[in-house]
Amino acid sequence: MASLTDENMKRFLVDKVLAPTQLVVTVPIKGLLGYRKTQSRRWRYYSMSGSKLFSPIRDPEEMFQWLELNQFLKTLRQWHETDVTMEGDIMPAKVLDVFLKLVEDAIKACNLSNEIRVAENIGPIVRLILQTSEFKVELELIPVVEVLNRWCEKAQWPRCFSRWPSREIVQCVKSFGFDLMARSSYHWQVSLDRAEYMLMEGIDEDGGCRRACYQIMRQMKEDIWCPEERPIITAEHLQSVLFWTCEKYPRAKDWCVFKKAFLRLIRKLYKCVNQQYLKHFFIKGTNMFQYVSKNDLDIVAQRLNLFLKQPELQLN
């Protein structure tokens, strides 16, 4: 992790924060090469001071997993220090502590203390606030371990008999691998952002209007359905709704008429929000609304329902 203190990290702090919005930025961490799966074992839990915890703590959920040093063929010496590991387990909470200290040092070294401050954090997260005379930006930094050229075994995709996307695109998407994100105290969260990005890149190769539907849906979400500062429905939710709809309607002719395609997409979104259940597109058994307030989802469902009753008022 020593590479995070170099000039690239300093430029990153200055160059990435450019717009008045909320940003989530992943920061690859170096020194872990040759990822491989290991046999499952009885996991150990610790306090941050190093003592073992014997009270029962639930095993990782579907989107999370443990990470051990012996899962990598090559590791830099720094990864064997107790400031990031416990008895061979790489602890995301400890990694975040080290990362936070490096970020704070970089802010001071760049003389940015008057413009950037570290926000008070709740749980394992690194948040920065950039305040200028014109706008404020909230930046969430997430250290990630990149697992390149290897598909995530938790992702049972594509599904049998699926006609979208094409086999060529599937192979291309899988070749980009996946990430493990430090977003919890013990377990690393699986991220398939690169796969999702590649799907979006070629989503209209047949000349359809899928991307336009998604962009308008996202704009209406921000302006009408979820105008709150911390939105209930995120871009990740909308992207999953789009992917599921593409899989159900894989033909080019299903995406030729914008209004028809757009309303089909909104009906799918309304159904998921109303039922408070949105399956992760890649990983089976994961409800993307699992930690979203039911009351908040009810409010969004009402707004979507009102729109679907008279869509022409806002689409014309």
PDB file of C-alpha atoms in Angstrom:
ATOM      1  CA  MET A   1       0.000   0.000   0.000  1.00  0.00           C
ATOM      2  CA  ALA A   2       3.022   2.288   0.050  1.00  0.00           C
ATOM      3  CA  SER A   3       2.274   3.265  -3.567  1.00  0.00           C
ATOM      4  CA  LEU A   4      -0.758   5.235  -2.368  1.00  0.00           C
ATOM      5  CA  THR A   5       1.554   7.930  -0.989  1.00  0.00           C
ATOM      6  CA  ASP A   6       3.198   8.727  -4.326  1.00  0.00           C
ATOM      7  CA  GLU A   7       2.566  11.655  -6.636  1.00  0.00           C
ATOM      8  CA  ASN A   8      -0.309   9.857  -8.375  1.00  0.00           C
ATOM      9  CA  MET A   9      -2.291   9.845  -5.144  1.00  0.00           C
ATOM     10  CA  LYS A  10      -1.691  13.576  -4.717  1.00  0.00           C
ATOM     11  CA  ARG A  11      -2.768  14.367  -8.264  1.00  0.00           C
ATOM     12  CA  PHE A  12      -5.787  12.116  -7.791  1.00  0.00           C
ATOM     13  CA  LEU A  13      -7.003  14.231  -4.870  1.00  0.00           C
ATOM     14  CA  VAL A  14      -6.761  17.401  -6.957  1.00  0.00           C
ATOM     15  CA  ASP A  15      -7.916  16.181 -10.368  1.00  0.00           C
ATOM     16  CA  LYS A  16     -10.803  13.827  -9.547  1.00  0.00           C
ATOM     17  CA  VAL A  17     -12.915  16.337  -7.634  1.00  0.00           C
ATOM     18  CA  LEU A  18     -14.242  18.531 -10.416  1.00  0.00           C
ATOM     19  CA  ALA A  19     -18.032  18.659 -10.288  1.00  0.00           C
ATOM     20  CA  PRO A  20     -20.705  19.609  -7.728  1.00  0.00           C
ATOM     21  CA  THR A  21     -21.970  16.111  -7.004  1.00  0.00           C
ATOM     22  CA  GLN A  22     -21.475  12.971  -4.949  1.00  0.00           C
ATOM     23  CA  LEU A  23     -18.783  10.675  -6.272  1.00  0.00           C
ATOM     24  CA  VAL A  24     -17.719   7.132  -5.512  1.00  0.00           C
ATOM     25  CA  VAL A  25     -14.136   6.445  -6.584  1.00  0.00           C
ATOM     26  CA  THR A  26     -12.380   3.092  -6.361  1.00  0.00           C
ATOM     27  CA  VAL A  27      -8.652   3.135  -5.630  1.00  0.00           C
ATOM     28  CA  PRO A  28      -6.716  -0.021  -6.646  1.00  0.00           C
ATOM     29  CA  ILE A  29      -4.237  -1.193  -4.043  1.00  0.00           C
ATOM     30  CA  LYS A  30      -1.031  -2.884  -5.113  1.00  0.00           C
ATOM     31  CA  GLY A  31       1.075  -5.816  -4.070  1.00  0.00           C
ATOM     32  CA  LEU A  32      -1.362  -8.751  -4.286  1.00  0.00           C
ATOM     33  CA  LEU A  33      -0.791 -10.864  -7.389  1.00  0.00           C
ATOM     34  CA  GLY A  34      -2.032 -14.229  -8.633  1.00  0.00           C
ATOM     35  CA  TYR A  35      -5.438 -14.541  -6.951  1.00  0.00           C
ATOM     36  CA  ARG A  36      -6.765 -18.052  -6.466  1.00  0.00           C
ATOM     37  CA  LYS A  37      -9.688 -19.623  -4.674  1.00  0.00           C
ATOM     38  CA  THR A  38      -9.002 -21.471  -1.415  1.00  0.00           C
ATOM     39  CA  GLN A  39     -10.883 -24.190   0.376  1.00  0.00           C
ATOM     40  CA  SER A  40     -13.421 -22.846   2.840  1.00  0.00           C
ATOM     41  CA  ARG A  41     -12.453 -23.028   6.490  1.00  0.00           C
ATOM     42  CA  ARG A  42     -13.877 -22.009   9.818  1.00  0.00           C
ATOM     43  CA  TRP A  43     -13.466 -18.268   9.818  1.00  0.00           C
ATOM     44  CA  ARG A  44     -12.015 -16.311  12.701  1.00  0.00           C
ATOM     45  CA  TYR A  45     -13.212 -12.948  13.962  1.00  0.00           C
ATOM     46  CA  TYR A  46     -11.096 -10.406  15.799  1.00  0.00           C
ATOM     47  CA  SER A  47     -11.256  -7.063  17.506  1.00  0.00           C
ATOM     48  CA  MET A  48      -9.170  -4.371  15.859  1.00  0.00           C
ATOM     49  CA  SER A  49      -6.665  -4.718  18.701  1.00  0.00           C
ATOM     50  CA  GLY A  50      -6.044  -8.338  17.745  1.00  0.00           C
ATOM     51  CA  SER A  51      -7.985 -10.326  20.338  1.00  0.00           C
ATOM     52  CA  LYS A  52     -10.260 -13.071  19.064  1.00  0.00           C
ATOM     53  CA  LEU A  53     -14.026 -12.651  19.247  1.00  0.00           C
ATOM     54  CA  PHE A  54     -15.959 -15.709  20.341  1.00  0.00           C
ATOM     55  CA  SER A  55     -19.471 -14.312  20.137  1.00  0.00           C
ATOM     56  CA  PRO A  56     -21.272 -15.587  17.033  1.00  0.00           C
ATOM     57  CA  ILE A  57     -20.999 -13.363  13.957  1.00  0.00           C
ATOM     58  CA  ARG A  58     -22.808 -14.320  10.779  1.00  0.00           C
ATOM     59  CA  ASP A  59     -20.880 -15.695   7.814  1.00  0.00           C
ATOM     60  CA  PRO A  60     -20.356 -13.558   4.720  1.00  0.00           C
ATOM     61  CA  GLU A  61     -23.458 -12.827   2.653  1.00  0.00           C
ATOM     62  CA  GLU A  62     -23.561 -13.648  -1.045  1.00  0.00           C
ATOM     63  CA  MET A  63     -21.862 -10.415  -2.154  1.00  0.00           C
ATOM     64  CA  PHE A  64     -19.099 -10.687   0.468  1.00  0.00           C
ATOM     65  CA  GLN A  65     -16.179 -12.991   1.105  1.00  0.00           C
ATOM     66  CA  TRP A  66     -13.078 -13.426   3.211  1.00  0.00           C
ATOM     67  CA  LEU A  67      -9.646 -12.697   1.808  1.00  0.00           C
ATOM     68  CA  GLU A  68      -6.486 -14.481   2.915  1.00  0.00           C
ATOM     69  CA  LEU A  69      -2.814 -13.892   2.167  1.00  0.00           C
ATOM     70  CA  ASN A  70      -2.442 -17.457   0.920  1.00  0.00           C
ATOM     71  CA  GLN A  71      -4.980 -16.734  -1.830  1.00  0.00           C
ATOM     72  CA  PHE A  72      -2.230 -14.841  -3.665  1.00  0.00           C
ATOM     73  CA  LEU A  73       0.826 -16.324  -5.311  1.00  0.00           C
ATOM     74  CA  LYS A  74       2.836 -13.183  -4.660  1.00  0.00           C
ATOM     75  CA  THR A  75       2.487 -10.546  -1.942  1.00  0.00           C
ATOM     76  CA  LEU A  76       4.623  -7.574  -0.988  1.00  0.00           C
ATOM     77  CA  ARG A  77       6.156  -7.552   2.464  1.00  0.00           C
ATOM     78  CA  GLN A  78       3.795  -4.779   3.651  1.00  0.00           C
ATOM     79  CA  TRP A  79       0.809  -7.106   3.377  1.00  0.00           C
ATOM     80  CA  HIS A  80       2.264  -9.364   6.076  1.00  0.00           C
ATOM     81  CA  GLU A  81       2.284  -6.589   8.677  1.00  0.00           C
ATOM     82  CA  THR A  82      -0.228  -6.669  11.533  1.00  0.00           C
ATOM     83  CA  ASP A  83      -1.596  -3.261  10.559  1.00  0.00           C
ATOM     84  CA  VAL A  84      -3.529  -4.922   7.693  1.00  0.00           C
ATOM     85  CA  THR A  85      -3.797  -8.638   8.601  1.00  0.00           C
ATOM     86  CA  MET A  86      -4.840 -10.964  11.424  1.00  0.00           C
ATOM     87  CA  GLU A  87      -3.448 -14.510  11.381  1.00  0.00           C
ATOM     88  CA  GLY A  88      -3.399 -14.568   7.594  1.00  0.00           C
ATOM     89  CA  ASP A  89      -6.755 -12.843   7.062  1.00  0.00           C
ATOM     90  CA  ILE A  90      -6.609  -9.505   5.230  1.00  0.00           C
ATOM     91  CA  MET A  91      -8.934  -7.245   7.223  1.00  0.00           C
ATOM     92  CA  PRO A  92     -10.697  -4.548   5.195  1.00  0.00           C
ATOM     93  CA  ALA A  93     -11.234  -2.429   8.313  1.00  0.00           C
ATOM     94  CA  LYS A  94      -7.489  -2.381   8.952  1.00  0.00           C
ATOM     95  CA  VAL A  95      -6.770  -1.664   5.290  1.00  0.00           C
ATOM     96  CA  LEU A  96      -9.174   1.285   5.505  1.00  0.00           C
ATOM     97  CA  ASP A  97      -7.391   2.628   8.578  1.00  0.00           C
ATOM     98  CA  VAL A  98      -4.050   2.588   6.759  1.00  0.00           C
ATOM     99  CA  PHE A  99      -5.630   4.057   3.637  1.00  0.00           C
ATOM    100  CA  LEU A 100      -7.267   6.867   5.615  1.00  0.00           C
ATOM    101  CA  LYS A 101      -3.921   7.810   7.164  1.00  0.00           C
ATOM    102  CA  LEU A 102      -2.318   7.926   3.697  1.00  0.00           C
ATOM    103  CA  VAL A 103      -5.130  10.127   2.393  1.00  0.00           C
ATOM    104  CA  GLU A 104      -4.772  12.517   5.337  1.00  0.00           C
ATOM    105  CA  ASP A 105      -1.012  12.704   4.751  1.00  0.00           C
ATOM    106  CA  ALA A 106      -1.551  13.400   1.038  1.00  0.00           C
ATOM    107  CA  ILE A 107      -3.989  16.232   1.806  1.00  0.00           C
ATOM    108  CA  LYS A 108      -1.427  17.869   4.093  1.00  0.00           C
ATOM    109  CA  ALA A 109       1.431  17.320   1.643  1.00  0.00           C
ATOM    110  CA  CYS A 110      -0.590  19.004  -1.122  1.00  0.00           C
ATOM    111  CA  ASN A 111      -1.563  21.916   1.157  1.00  0.00           C
ATOM    112  CA  LEU A 112      -5.242  21.153   0.557  1.00  0.00           C
ATOM    113  CA  SER A 113      -6.427  21.242   4.171  1.00  0.00           C
ATOM    114  CA  ASN A 114      -8.469  24.397   3.524  1.00  0.00           C
ATOM    115  CA  GLU A 115     -10.285  22.842   0.556  1.00  0.00           C
ATOM    116  CA  ILE A 116     -10.595  19.167   1.509  1.00  0.00           C
ATOM    117  CA  ARG A 117     -11.498  17.642   4.839  1.00  0.00           C
ATOM    118  CA  VAL A 118     -12.118  14.093   5.968  1.00  0.00           C
ATOM    119  CA  ALA A 119     -15.793  13.710   6.864  1.00  0.00           C
ATOM    120  CA  GLU A 120     -16.936  11.988  10.029  1.00  0.00           C
ATOM    121  CA  ASN A 121     -17.404   8.387   9.080  1.00  0.00           C
ATOM    122  CA  ILE A 122     -20.044   5.899  10.153  1.00  0.00           C
ATOM    123  CA  GLY A 123     -18.725   2.371   9.766  1.00  0.00           C
ATOM    124  CA  PRO A 124     -15.890   1.289   7.465  1.00  0.00           C
ATOM    125  CA  ILE A 125     -15.849   4.102   4.908  1.00  0.00           C
ATOM    126  CA  VAL A 126     -13.548   6.937   3.844  1.00  0.00           C
ATOM    127  CA  ARG A 127     -15.436  10.113   2.928  1.00  0.00           C
ATOM    128  CA  LEU A 128     -13.972  13.449   1.900  1.00  0.00           C
ATOM    129  CA  ILE A 129     -15.702  16.810   1.617  1.00  0.00           C
ATOM    130  CA  LEU A 130     -14.434  19.350  -0.892  1.00  0.00           C
ATOM    131  CA  GLN A 131     -15.792  22.833  -0.199  1.00  0.00           C
ATOM    132  CA  THR A 132     -15.294  25.714  -2.637  1.00  0.00           C
ATOM    133  CA  SER A 133     -16.964  29.087  -3.001  1.00  0.00           C
ATOM    134  CA  GLU A 134     -19.251  27.599  -5.662  1.00  0.00           C
ATOM    135  CA  PHE A 135     -20.141  24.057  -4.626  1.00  0.00           C
ATOM    136  CA  LYS A 136     -19.533  21.137  -2.307  1.00  0.00           C
ATOM    137  CA  VAL A 137     -18.481  17.657  -3.388  1.00  0.00           C
ATOM    138  CA  GLU A 138     -18.785  14.544  -1.259  1.00  0.00           C
ATOM    139  CA  LEU A 139     -16.278  11.902  -2.276  1.00  0.00           C
ATOM    140  CA  GLU A 140     -16.350   8.285  -1.118  1.00  0.00           C
ATOM    141  CA  LEU A 141     -13.025   6.508  -1.581  1.00  0.00           C
ATOM    142  CA  ILE A 142     -13.018   2.716  -1.715  1.00  0.00           C
ATOM    143  CA  PRO A 143      -9.790   0.685  -1.759  1.00  0.00           C
ATOM    144  CA  VAL A 144     -10.151  -2.327  -4.039  1.00  0.00           C
ATOM    145  CA  VAL A 145      -8.164  -5.455  -4.853  1.00  0.00           C
ATOM    146  CA  GLU A 146      -8.322  -5.989  -8.600  1.00  0.00           C
ATOM    147  CA  VAL A 147      -8.672  -9.607  -9.725  1.00  0.00           C
ATOM    148  CA  LEU A 148      -7.843  -9.421 -13.411  1.00  0.00           C
ATOM    149  CA  ASN A 149      -8.479 -11.996 -16.136  1.00  0.00           C
ATOM    150  CA  ARG A 150     -10.546 -14.188 -13.832  1.00  0.00           C
ATOM    151  CA  TRP A 151     -14.317 -14.368 -13.563  1.00  0.00           C
ATOM    152  CA  CYS A 152     -15.983 -14.321 -10.148  1.00  0.00           C
ATOM    153  CA  GLU A 153     -17.175 -17.802  -9.191  1.00  0.00           C
ATOM    154  CA  LYS A 154     -20.078 -16.305  -7.243  1.00  0.00           C
ATOM    155  CA  ALA A 155     -21.449 -14.872 -10.504  1.00  0.00           C
ATOM    156  CA  GLN A 156     -23.522 -17.608 -12.143  1.00  0.00           C
ATOM    157  CA  TRP A 157     -23.793 -15.782 -15.463  1.00  0.00           C
ATOM    158  CA  PRO A 158     -24.937 -15.973 -18.172  1.00  0.00           C
ATOM    159  CA  ARG A 159     -28.070 -17.888 -17.312  1.00  0.00           C
ATOM    160  CA  CYS A 160     -29.210 -20.909 -19.311  1.00  0.00           C
ATOM    161  CA  PHE A 161     -31.027 -20.052 -22.547  1.00  0.00           C
ATOM    162  CA  SER A 162     -30.298 -16.338 -22.150  1.00  0.00           C
ATOM    163  CA  ARG A 163     -30.202 -14.590 -25.532  1.00  0.00           C
ATOM    164  CA  TRP A 164     -28.673 -11.334 -24.290  1.00  0.00           C
ATOM    165  CA  PRO A 165     -25.912 -10.398 -24.608  1.00  0.00           C
ATOM    166  CA  SER A 166     -24.185 -12.321 -27.386  1.00  0.00           C
ATOM    167  CA  ARG A 167     -21.640 -15.024 -26.596  1.00  0.00           C
ATOM    168  CA  GLU A 168     -18.845 -12.794 -27.907  1.00  0.00           C
ATOM    169  CA  ILE A 169     -19.790  -9.990 -25.505  1.00  0.00           C
ATOM    170  CA  VAL A 170     -20.124 -12.450 -22.622  1.00  0.00           C
ATOM    171  CA  GLN A 171     -16.567 -13.680 -23.161  1.00  0.00           C
ATOM    172  CA  CYS A 172     -15.284 -10.123 -23.429  1.00  0.00           C
ATOM    173  CA  VAL A 173     -17.081  -9.085 -20.211  1.00  0.00           C
ATOM    174  CA  LYS A 174     -15.750 -12.077 -18.282  1.00  0.00           C
ATOM    175  CA  SER A 175     -12.191 -11.436 -19.413  1.00  0.00           C
ATOM    176  CA  PHE A 176     -12.052  -8.190 -17.430  1.00  0.00           C
ATOM    177  CA  GLY A 177     -12.356  -9.955 -14.073  1.00  0.00           C
ATOM    178  CA  PHE A 178     -13.763  -8.419 -10.899  1.00  0.00           C
ATOM    179  CA  ASP A 179     -12.829  -6.419  -7.816  1.00  0.00           C
ATOM    180  CA  LEU A 180     -12.949  -6.960  -4.075  1.00  0.00           C
ATOM    181  CA  MET A 181     -13.914  -3.773  -2.247  1.00  0.00           C
ATOM    182  CA  ALA A 182     -13.058  -2.801   1.338  1.00  0.00           C
ATOM    183  CA  ARG A 183     -16.568  -1.878   2.444  1.00  0.00           C
ATOM    184  CA  SER A 184     -16.993  -3.836   5.655  1.00  0.00           C
ATOM    185  CA  SER A 185     -15.040  -4.670   8.777  1.00  0.00           C
ATOM    186  CA  TYR A 186     -14.270  -8.325   8.035  1.00  0.00           C
ATOM    187  CA  HIS A 187     -15.490  -9.268   4.564  1.00  0.00           C
ATOM    188  CA  TRP A 188     -14.585  -7.958   1.115  1.00  0.00           C
ATOM    189  CA  GLN A 189     -17.467  -7.003  -1.167  1.00  0.00           C
ATOM    190  CA  VAL A 190     -17.526  -8.441  -4.678  1.00  0.00           C
ATOM    191  CA  SER A 191     -17.734  -5.735  -7.330  1.00  0.00           C
ATOM    192  CA  LEU A 192     -18.423  -6.340 -11.020  1.00  0.00           C
ATOM    193  CA  ASP A 193     -18.184  -2.707 -12.085  1.00  0.00           C
ATOM    194  CA  ARG A 194     -15.908  -3.480 -15.033  1.00  0.00           C
ATOM    195  CA  ALA A 195     -18.334  -6.112 -16.302  1.00  0.00           C
ATOM    196  CA  GLU A 196     -21.243  -3.685 -15.962  1.00  0.00           C
ATOM    197  CA  TYR A 197     -19.262  -0.975 -17.744  1.00  0.00           C
ATOM    198  CA  MET A 198     -18.526  -3.288 -20.677  1.00  0.00           C
ATOM    199  CA  LEU A 199     -22.192  -4.273 -20.963  1.00  0.00           C
ATOM    200  CA  MET A 200     -23.181  -0.605 -21.085  1.00  0.00           C
ATOM    201  CA  GLU A 201     -20.497   0.174 -23.677  1.00  0.00           C
ATOM    202  CA  GLY A 202     -21.967  -2.190 -26.271  1.00  0.00           C
ATOM    203  CA  ILE A 203     -25.576  -2.075 -25.215  1.00  0.00           C
ATOM    204  CA  ASP A 204     -26.835  -0.432 -28.431  1.00  0.00           C
ATOM    205  CA  GLU A 205     -24.641  -2.189 -30.965  1.00  0.00           C
ATOM    206  CA  ASP A 206     -27.834  -3.155 -32.844  1.00  0.00           C
ATOM    207  CA  GLY A 207     -28.928   0.479 -33.072  1.00  0.00           C
ATOM    208  CA  GLY A 208     -31.515   0.387 -30.259  1.00  0.00           C
ATOM    209  CA  CYS A 209     -32.430   3.061 -27.712  1.00  0.00           C
ATOM    210  CA  ARG A 210     -31.450   1.267 -24.506  1.00  0.00           C
ATOM    211  CA  ARG A 211     -28.839   3.827 -23.429  1.00  0.00           C
ATOM    212  CA  ALA A 212     -31.189   6.733 -24.116  1.00  0.00           C
ATOM    213  CA  CYS A 213     -33.894   5.027 -22.022  1.00  0.00           C
ATOM    214  CA  TYR A 214     -31.433   4.559 -19.179  1.00  0.00           C
ATOM    215  CA  GLN A 215     -30.206   8.152 -19.316  1.00  0.00           C
ATOM    216  CA  ILE A 216     -33.720   9.607 -19.263  1.00  0.00           C
ATOM    217  CA  MET A 217     -34.741   7.213 -16.486  1.00  0.00           C
ATOM    218  CA  ARG A 218     -31.718   8.274 -14.449  1.00  0.00           C
ATOM    219  CA  GLN A 219     -32.457  11.965 -14.975  1.00  0.00           C
ATOM    220  CA  MET A 220     -36.099  11.554 -13.963  1.00  0.00           C
ATOM    221  CA  LYS A 221     -35.014   9.572 -10.933  1.00  0.00           C
ATOM    222  CA  GLU A 222     -32.831  12.465  -9.809  1.00  0.00           C
ATOM    223  CA  ASP A 223     -35.363  15.197 -10.614  1.00  0.00           C
ATOM    224  CA  ILE A 224     -38.698  13.600  -9.689  1.00  0.00           C
ATOM    225  CA  TRP A 225     -38.673  10.127  -8.171  1.00  0.00           C
ATOM    226  CA  CYS A 226     -35.675  10.453  -5.815  1.00  0.00           C
ATOM    227  CA  PRO A 227     -34.737  14.137  -5.498  1.00  0.00           C
ATOM    228  CA  GLU A 228     -33.393  13.624  -1.968  1.00  0.00           C
ATOM    229  CA  GLU A 229     -29.731  14.406  -1.290  1.00  0.00           C
ATOM    230  CA  ARG A 230     -29.054  10.734  -0.570  1.00  0.00           C
ATOM    231  CA  PRO A 231     -31.212   8.945  -3.160  1.00  0.00           C
ATOM    232  CA  ILE A 232     -33.133   5.825  -2.282  1.00  0.00           C
ATOM    233  CA  ILE A 233     -32.702   4.448  -5.794  1.00  0.00           C
ATOM    234  CA  THR A 234     -29.150   4.590  -7.123  1.00  0.00           C
ATOM    235  CA  ALA A 235     -27.676   4.447 -10.605  1.00  0.00           C
ATOM    236  CA  GLU A 236     -26.591   0.891  -9.822  1.00  0.00           C
ATOM    237  CA  HIS A 237     -30.227  -0.077  -9.186  1.00  0.00           C
ATOM    238  CA  LEU A 238     -31.328   1.483 -12.476  1.00  0.00           C
ATOM    239  CA  GLN A 239     -28.555  -0.240 -14.386  1.00  0.00           C
ATOM    240  CA  SER A 240     -29.628  -3.622 -13.004  1.00  0.00           C
ATOM    241  CA  VAL A 241     -33.234  -2.930 -14.038  1.00  0.00           C
ATOM    242  CA  LEU A 242     -31.976  -2.127 -17.534  1.00  0.00           C
ATOM    243  CA  PHE A 243     -29.910  -5.326 -17.765  1.00  0.00           C
ATOM    244  CA  TRP A 244     -32.800  -7.515 -16.612  1.00  0.00           C
ATOM    245  CA  THR A 245     -35.101  -5.863 -19.152  1.00  0.00           C
ATOM    246  CA  CYS A 246     -32.542  -6.337 -21.924  1.00  0.00           C
ATOM    247  CA  GLU A 247     -32.300 -10.013 -21.060  1.00  0.00           C
ATOM    248  CA  LYS A 248     -36.085 -10.406 -21.192  1.00  0.00           C
ATOM    249  CA  TYR A 249     -36.384  -8.392 -24.404  1.00  0.00           C
ATOM    250  CA  PRO A 250     -33.192  -9.216 -26.360  1.00  0.00           C
ATOM    251  CA  ARG A 251     -34.401  -8.388 -29.878  1.00  0.00           C
ATOM    252  CA  ALA A 252     -33.428  -5.164 -31.611  1.00  0.00           C
ATOM    253  CA  LYS A 253     -37.043  -4.455 -32.574  1.00  0.00           C
ATOM    254  CA  ASP A 254     -37.993  -4.320 -28.885  1.00  0.00           C
ATOM    255  CA  TRP A 255     -35.836  -1.184 -28.567  1.00  0.00           C
ATOM    256  CA  CYS A 256     -36.723   0.718 -31.722  1.00  0.00           C
ATOM    257  CA  VAL A 257     -39.567   2.879 -30.356  1.00  0.00           C
ATOM    258  CA  PHE A 258     -38.337   5.021 -27.496  1.00  0.00           C
ATOM    259  CA  LYS A 259     -41.623   5.672 -25.677  1.00  0.00           C
ATOM    260  CA  LYS A 260     -42.669   2.019 -25.705  1.00  0.00           C
ATOM    261  CA  ALA A 261     -39.231   0.820 -24.562  1.00  0.00           C
ATOM    262  CA  PHE A 262     -38.962   3.506 -21.895  1.00  0.00           C
ATOM    263  CA  LEU A 263     -42.354   2.733 -20.339  1.00  0.00           C
ATOM    264  CA  ARG A 264     -41.510  -0.968 -20.324  1.00  0.00           C
ATOM    265  CA  LEU A 265     -38.375  -0.122 -18.369  1.00  0.00           C
ATOM    266  CA  ILE A 266     -40.271   2.050 -15.861  1.00  0.00           C
ATOM    267  CA  ARG A 267     -42.878  -0.657 -15.309  1.00  0.00           C
ATOM    268  CA  LYS A 268     -40.049  -3.063 -14.459  1.00  0.00           C
ATOM    269  CA  LEU A 269     -38.567  -0.516 -12.050  1.00  0.00           C
ATOM    270  CA  TYR A 270     -41.966   0.068 -10.433  1.00  0.00           C
ATOM    271  CA  LYS A 271     -42.524  -3.672  -9.988  1.00  0.00           C
ATOM    272  CA  CYS A 272     -39.148  -4.110  -8.269  1.00  0.00           C
ATOM    273  CA  VAL A 273     -39.612  -1.089  -6.006  1.00  0.00           C
ATOM    274  CA  ASN A 274     -43.193  -2.014  -5.145  1.00  0.00           C
ATOM    275  CA  GLN A 275     -42.191  -5.586  -4.279  1.00  0.00           C
ATOM    276  CA  GLN A 276     -39.053  -4.268  -2.544  1.00  0.00           C
ATOM    277  CA  TYR A 277     -36.986  -6.864  -4.338  1.00  0.00           C
ATOM    278  CA  LEU A 278     -34.385  -6.351  -7.070  1.00  0.00           C
ATOM    279  CA  LYS A 279     -32.187  -9.314  -7.920  1.00  0.00           C
ATOM    280  CA  HIS A 280     -28.530  -8.617  -8.573  1.00  0.00           C
ATOM    281  CA  PHE A 281     -27.954  -9.184 -12.271  1.00  0.00           C
ATOM    282  CA  PHE A 282     -24.872 -11.362 -11.810  1.00  0.00           C
ATOM    283  CA  ILE A 283     -25.012 -12.878  -8.340  1.00  0.00           C
ATOM    284  CA  LYS A 284     -27.954 -15.116  -7.536  1.00  0.00           C
ATOM    285  CA  GLY A 285     -29.851 -14.668  -4.298  1.00  0.00           C
ATOM    286  CA  THR A 286     -28.840 -11.056  -3.641  1.00  0.00           C
ATOM    287  CA  ASN A 287     -31.612  -8.501  -3.129  1.00  0.00           C
ATOM    288  CA  MET A 288     -30.231  -5.074  -3.980  1.00  0.00           C
ATOM    289  CA  PHE A 289     -32.965  -3.458  -1.861  1.00  0.00           C
ATOM    290  CA  GLN A 290     -32.052  -5.527   1.184  1.00  0.00           C
ATOM    291  CA  TYR A 291     -30.789  -2.578   3.209  1.00  0.00           C
ATOM    292  CA  VAL A 292     -33.106   0.101   1.816  1.00  0.00           C
ATOM    293  CA  SER A 293     -35.855   1.399   4.102  1.00  0.00           C
ATOM    294  CA  LYS A 294     -39.253  -0.096   3.248  1.00  0.00           C
ATOM    295  CA  ASN A 295     -40.949   3.222   3.961  1.00  0.00           C
ATOM    296  CA  ASP A 296     -38.609   4.981   1.548  1.00  0.00           C
ATOM    297  CA  LEU A 297     -39.296   2.381  -1.139  1.00  0.00           C
ATOM    298  CA  ASP A 298     -43.038   2.842  -0.620  1.00  0.00           C
ATOM    299  CA  ILE A 299     -42.652   6.567  -1.284  1.00  0.00           C
ATOM    300  CA  VAL A 300     -40.736   5.955  -4.511  1.00  0.00           C
ATOM    301  CA  ALA A 301     -43.289   3.332  -5.590  1.00  0.00           C
ATOM    302  CA  GLN A 302     -46.072   5.898  -5.169  1.00  0.00           C
ATOM    303  CA  ARG A 303     -44.192   8.431  -7.298  1.00  0.00           C
ATOM    304  CA  LEU A 304     -43.551   5.848 -10.013  1.00  0.00           C
ATOM    305  CA  ASN A 305     -47.185   4.772  -9.960  1.00  0.00           C
ATOM    306  CA  LEU A 306     -48.351   8.364 -10.438  1.00  0.00           C
ATOM    307  CA  PHE A 307     -46.004   8.729 -13.390  1.00  0.00           C
ATOM    308  CA  LEU A 308     -47.215   5.507 -15.046  1.00  0.00           C
ATOM    309  CA  LYS A 309     -50.836   6.644 -14.782  1.00  0.00           C
ATOM    310  CA  GLN A 310     -50.139   9.742 -16.925  1.00  0.00           C
ATOM    311  CA  PRO A 311     -46.701   9.347 -18.526  1.00  0.00           C
ATOM    312  CA  GLU A 312     -47.577  11.504 -21.528  1.00  0.00           C
ATOM    313  CA  LEU A 313     -47.563  14.614 -19.311  1.00  0.00           C
ATOM    314  CA  GLN A 314     -43.808  14.231 -18.782  1.00  0.00           C
ATOM    315  CA  LEU A 315     -42.714  12.439 -21.930  1.00  0.00           C
ATOM    316  CA  ASN A 316     -44.175  14.807 -24.506  1.00  0.00           C
TER     317      ASN A 316
END
